[in-house]
Short mmCIF file of C-alpha atoms in Angstrom, two decimals:
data_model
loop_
_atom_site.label_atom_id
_atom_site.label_comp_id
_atom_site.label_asym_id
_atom_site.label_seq_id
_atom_site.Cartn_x
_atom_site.Cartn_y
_atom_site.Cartn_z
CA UNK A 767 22.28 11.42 2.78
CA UNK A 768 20.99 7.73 1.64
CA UNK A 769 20.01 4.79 3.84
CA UNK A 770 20.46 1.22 2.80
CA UNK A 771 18.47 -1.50 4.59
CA UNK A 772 19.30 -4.93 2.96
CA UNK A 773 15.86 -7.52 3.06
CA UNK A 774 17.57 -11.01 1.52
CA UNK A 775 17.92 -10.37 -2.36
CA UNK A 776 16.78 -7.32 -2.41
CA UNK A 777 17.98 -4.15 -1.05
CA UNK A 778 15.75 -0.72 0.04
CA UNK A 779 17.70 2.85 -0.94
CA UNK A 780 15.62 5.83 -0.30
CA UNK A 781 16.76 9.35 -0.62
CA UNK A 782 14.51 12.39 -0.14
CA UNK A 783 12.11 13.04 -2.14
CA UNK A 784 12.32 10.53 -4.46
CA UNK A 785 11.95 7.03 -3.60
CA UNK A 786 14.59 4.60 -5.16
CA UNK A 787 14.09 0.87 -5.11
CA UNK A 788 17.17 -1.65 -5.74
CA UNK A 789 16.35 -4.49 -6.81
CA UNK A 790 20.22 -5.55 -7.75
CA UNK A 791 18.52 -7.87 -10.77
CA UNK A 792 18.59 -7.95 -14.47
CA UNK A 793 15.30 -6.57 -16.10
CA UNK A 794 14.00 -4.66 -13.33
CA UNK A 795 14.02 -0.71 -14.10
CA UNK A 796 16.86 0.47 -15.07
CA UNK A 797 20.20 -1.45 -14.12
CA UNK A 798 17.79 -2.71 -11.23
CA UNK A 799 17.13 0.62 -10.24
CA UNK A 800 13.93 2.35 -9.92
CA UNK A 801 13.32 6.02 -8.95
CA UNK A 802 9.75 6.83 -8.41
CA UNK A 803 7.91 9.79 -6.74
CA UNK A 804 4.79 9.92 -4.87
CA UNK A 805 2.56 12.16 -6.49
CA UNK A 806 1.42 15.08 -4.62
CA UNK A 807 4.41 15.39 -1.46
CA UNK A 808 7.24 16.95 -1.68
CA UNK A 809 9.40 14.34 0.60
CA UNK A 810 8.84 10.18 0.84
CA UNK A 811 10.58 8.09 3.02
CA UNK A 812 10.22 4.32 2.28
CA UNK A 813 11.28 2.04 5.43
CA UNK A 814 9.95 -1.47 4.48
CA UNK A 815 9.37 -3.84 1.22
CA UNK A 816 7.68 -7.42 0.71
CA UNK A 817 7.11 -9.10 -2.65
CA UNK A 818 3.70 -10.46 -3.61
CA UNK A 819 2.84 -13.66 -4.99
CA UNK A 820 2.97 -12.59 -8.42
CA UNK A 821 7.00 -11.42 -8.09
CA UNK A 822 5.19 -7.90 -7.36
CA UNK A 823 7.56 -5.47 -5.19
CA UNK A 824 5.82 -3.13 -2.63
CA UNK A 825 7.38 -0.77 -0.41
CA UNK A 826 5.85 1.47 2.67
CA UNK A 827 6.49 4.38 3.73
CA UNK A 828 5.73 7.91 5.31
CA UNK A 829 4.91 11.11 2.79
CA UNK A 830 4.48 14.71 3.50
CA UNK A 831 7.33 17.77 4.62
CA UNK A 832 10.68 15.89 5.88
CA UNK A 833 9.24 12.46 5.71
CA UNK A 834 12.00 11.37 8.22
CA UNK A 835 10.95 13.70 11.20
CA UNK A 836 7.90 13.88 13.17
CA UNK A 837 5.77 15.95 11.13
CA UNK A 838 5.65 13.34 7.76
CA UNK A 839 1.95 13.68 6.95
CA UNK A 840 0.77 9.87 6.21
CA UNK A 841 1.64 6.25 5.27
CA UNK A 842 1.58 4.95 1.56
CA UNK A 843 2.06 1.92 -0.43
CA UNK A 844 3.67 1.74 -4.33
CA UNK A 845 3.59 -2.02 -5.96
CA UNK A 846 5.81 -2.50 -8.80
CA UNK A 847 5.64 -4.75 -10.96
CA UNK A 848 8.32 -7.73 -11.57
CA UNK A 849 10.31 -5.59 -14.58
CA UNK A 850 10.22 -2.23 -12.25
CA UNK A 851 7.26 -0.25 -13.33
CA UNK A 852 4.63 1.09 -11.29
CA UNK A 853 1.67 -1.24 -11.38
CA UNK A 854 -1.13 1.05 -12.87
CA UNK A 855 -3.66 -1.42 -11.49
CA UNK A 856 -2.58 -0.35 -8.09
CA UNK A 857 -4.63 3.23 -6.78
CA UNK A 858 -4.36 4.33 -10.11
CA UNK A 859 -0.37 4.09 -10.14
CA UNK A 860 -0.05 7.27 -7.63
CA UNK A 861 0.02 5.47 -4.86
CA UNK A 862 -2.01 4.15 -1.69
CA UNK A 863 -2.03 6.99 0.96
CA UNK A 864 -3.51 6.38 4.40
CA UNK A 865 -4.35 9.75 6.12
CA UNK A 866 -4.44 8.68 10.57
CA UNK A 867 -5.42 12.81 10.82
CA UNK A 868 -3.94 13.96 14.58
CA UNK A 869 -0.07 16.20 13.83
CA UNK A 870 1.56 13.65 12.15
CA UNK A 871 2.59 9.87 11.52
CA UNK A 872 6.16 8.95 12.98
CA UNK A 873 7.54 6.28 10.50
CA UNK A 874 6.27 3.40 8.82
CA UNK A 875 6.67 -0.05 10.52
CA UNK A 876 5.99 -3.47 8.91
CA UNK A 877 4.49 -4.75 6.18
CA UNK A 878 2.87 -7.47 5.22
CA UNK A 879 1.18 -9.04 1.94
CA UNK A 880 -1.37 -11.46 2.27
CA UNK A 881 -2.20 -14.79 0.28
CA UNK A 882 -5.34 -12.89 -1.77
CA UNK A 883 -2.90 -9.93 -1.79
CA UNK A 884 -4.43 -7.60 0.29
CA UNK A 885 -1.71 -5.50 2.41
CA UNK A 886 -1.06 -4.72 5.87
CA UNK A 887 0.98 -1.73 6.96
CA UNK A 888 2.04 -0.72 10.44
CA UNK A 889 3.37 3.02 10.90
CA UNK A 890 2.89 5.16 14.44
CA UNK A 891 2.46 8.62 15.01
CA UNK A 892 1.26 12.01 17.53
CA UNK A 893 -2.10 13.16 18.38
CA UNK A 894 -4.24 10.42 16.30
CA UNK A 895 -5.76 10.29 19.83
CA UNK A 896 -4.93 13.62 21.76
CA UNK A 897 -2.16 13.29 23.86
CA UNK A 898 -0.82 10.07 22.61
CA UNK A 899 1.76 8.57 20.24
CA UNK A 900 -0.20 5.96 18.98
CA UNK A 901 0.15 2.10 16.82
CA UNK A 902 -1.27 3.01 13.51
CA UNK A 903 -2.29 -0.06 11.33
CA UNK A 904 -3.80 -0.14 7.85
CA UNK A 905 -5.24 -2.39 5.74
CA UNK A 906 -5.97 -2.00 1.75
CA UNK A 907 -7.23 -4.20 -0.91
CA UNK A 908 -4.91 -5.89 -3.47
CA UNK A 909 -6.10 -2.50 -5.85
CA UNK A 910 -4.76 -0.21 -3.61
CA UNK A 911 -8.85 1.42 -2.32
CA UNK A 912 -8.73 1.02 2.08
CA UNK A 913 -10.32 -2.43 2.93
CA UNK A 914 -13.64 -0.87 4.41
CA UNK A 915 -13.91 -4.88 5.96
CA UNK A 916 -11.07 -3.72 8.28
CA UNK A 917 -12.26 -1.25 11.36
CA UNK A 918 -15.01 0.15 8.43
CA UNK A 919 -12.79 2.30 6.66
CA UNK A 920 -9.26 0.66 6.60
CA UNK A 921 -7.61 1.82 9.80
CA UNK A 922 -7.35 0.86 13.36
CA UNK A 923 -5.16 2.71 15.89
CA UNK A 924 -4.34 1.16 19.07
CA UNK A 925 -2.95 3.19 22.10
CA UNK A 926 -1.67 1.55 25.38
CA UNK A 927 -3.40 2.98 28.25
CA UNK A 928 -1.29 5.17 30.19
CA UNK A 929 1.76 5.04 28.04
CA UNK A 930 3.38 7.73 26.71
CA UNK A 931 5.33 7.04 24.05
CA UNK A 932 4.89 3.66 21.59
CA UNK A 933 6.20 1.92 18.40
CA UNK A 934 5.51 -0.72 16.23
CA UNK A 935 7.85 -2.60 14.35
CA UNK A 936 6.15 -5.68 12.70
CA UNK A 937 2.83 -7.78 12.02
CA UNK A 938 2.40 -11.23 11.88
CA UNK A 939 -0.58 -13.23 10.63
CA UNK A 940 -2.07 -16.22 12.73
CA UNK A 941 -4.21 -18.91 10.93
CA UNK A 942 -7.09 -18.11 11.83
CA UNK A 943 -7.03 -14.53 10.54
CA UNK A 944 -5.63 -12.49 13.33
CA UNK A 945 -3.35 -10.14 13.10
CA UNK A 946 -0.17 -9.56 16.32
CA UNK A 947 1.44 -6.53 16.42
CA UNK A 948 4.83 -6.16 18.06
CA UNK A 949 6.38 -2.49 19.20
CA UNK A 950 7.26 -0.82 22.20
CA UNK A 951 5.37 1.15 24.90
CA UNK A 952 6.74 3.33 27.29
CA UNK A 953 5.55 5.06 30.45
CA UNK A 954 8.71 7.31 30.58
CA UNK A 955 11.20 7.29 27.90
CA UNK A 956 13.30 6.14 30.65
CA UNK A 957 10.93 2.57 31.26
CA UNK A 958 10.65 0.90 28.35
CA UNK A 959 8.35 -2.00 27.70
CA UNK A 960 7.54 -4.86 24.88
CA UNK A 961 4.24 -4.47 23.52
CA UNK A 962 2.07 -6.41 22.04
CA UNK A 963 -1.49 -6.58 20.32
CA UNK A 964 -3.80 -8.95 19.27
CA UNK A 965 -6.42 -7.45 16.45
CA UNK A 966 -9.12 -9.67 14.92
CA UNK A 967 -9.42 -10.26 11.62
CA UNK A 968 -11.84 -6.69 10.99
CA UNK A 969 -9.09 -4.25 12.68
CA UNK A 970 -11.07 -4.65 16.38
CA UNK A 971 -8.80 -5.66 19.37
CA UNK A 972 -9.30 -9.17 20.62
CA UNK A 973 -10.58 -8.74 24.30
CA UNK A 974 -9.94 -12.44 24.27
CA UNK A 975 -5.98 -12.01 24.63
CA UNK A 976 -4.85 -11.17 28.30
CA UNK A 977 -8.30 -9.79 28.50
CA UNK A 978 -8.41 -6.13 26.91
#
């Protein structure tokens, strides 16, 4: 089984375990194909891609055992470079991998590169706080090592209180630095809610929007 998302001129294919990117362009991999692996998982699941502002291509993703059920073990991040290679100046080539601990992430969300090329990814997941599905967010530098400038070690997680299940699905950056998250949250699966949040430029929640 395959799954095609399309994101303007380029396309996403990702089959389990490798990871394929489609580029659909001449001099990228071969026939503007790429097949990669993440080193050390057996299964990767890659759900979103954004290009850099050096015609880099990164993807996101979930790795660990059946990366497209509940129990995928973490997030990562490849960058490519324009022609299709792995960029070796990105976490050594392998791979970023953020580890949120708790049973599992869910999926990967969005992702987003930023002007000095540092990357945001979104994914959400069980038991990173006991009991609760959970908005997972990381940030890493533009060589791949977790942005210790963001929540002091590269992650934040952010749980609605009294919700049960939630979801993210994409990031925006304001101006000034800030960071909105949009997802769902749901008390029962059967009340479902927009959610959003508002995190400050170092992963912390902004008190200042609607007050918590």
């Amino acid at each position: 089984m395959f799954h095609l998302f399309s994101f303007c001129t380029l396309s996403l294919l990702f089959i389990v375990p490798p990871v394929v990117v489609n580029a659909g362009q001449s001099g990228f991999g071969e026939d503007g194909q790429v097949l990669s692996l993440v080193p050390g998982f057996d299964d990767a699941g890659a759900f979103d891609v954004s290009v850099d502002g050096l015609g880099g291509v990164v993807i996101s993703g979930v790795v660990g055992s059946f990366a497209f059920m509940p129990d995928a073990d973490e997030l990562f991040l490849l960058r490519y470079l324009p022609d299709g290679t792995v960029d070796p100046a990105f976490a050594g080539g392998t791979g970023a991998i953020t580890d949120f601990g708790g049973s599992g992430m869910g999926t990967s969300g969005g992702l987003m590169v930023e002007p000095a090329g540092s990357i945001v990814q979104l994914g959400f997941g069980p038991n990173i706080i006991p009991g609760e599905l959970s908005f997972a967010v990381a940030r890493v530098a533009s060589s791949g090592t977790p942005d210790v400038f963001f929540d002091g070690d590269g992650q934040a997680v952010v749980t609605f209180p009294e919700e049960s299940l939630t979801g993210n699905s994409d990031i925006a950056r304001l101006d000034d630095g800030r960071y909105v998250i949009a997802g769902s949250s749901h008390g029962t699966v059967a009340d479902p809610e927009a959610g959003l949040a508002m995190l400050l430029s170092d992963g912390s929640l902004d008190v200042s929007f609607d007050g918590d």
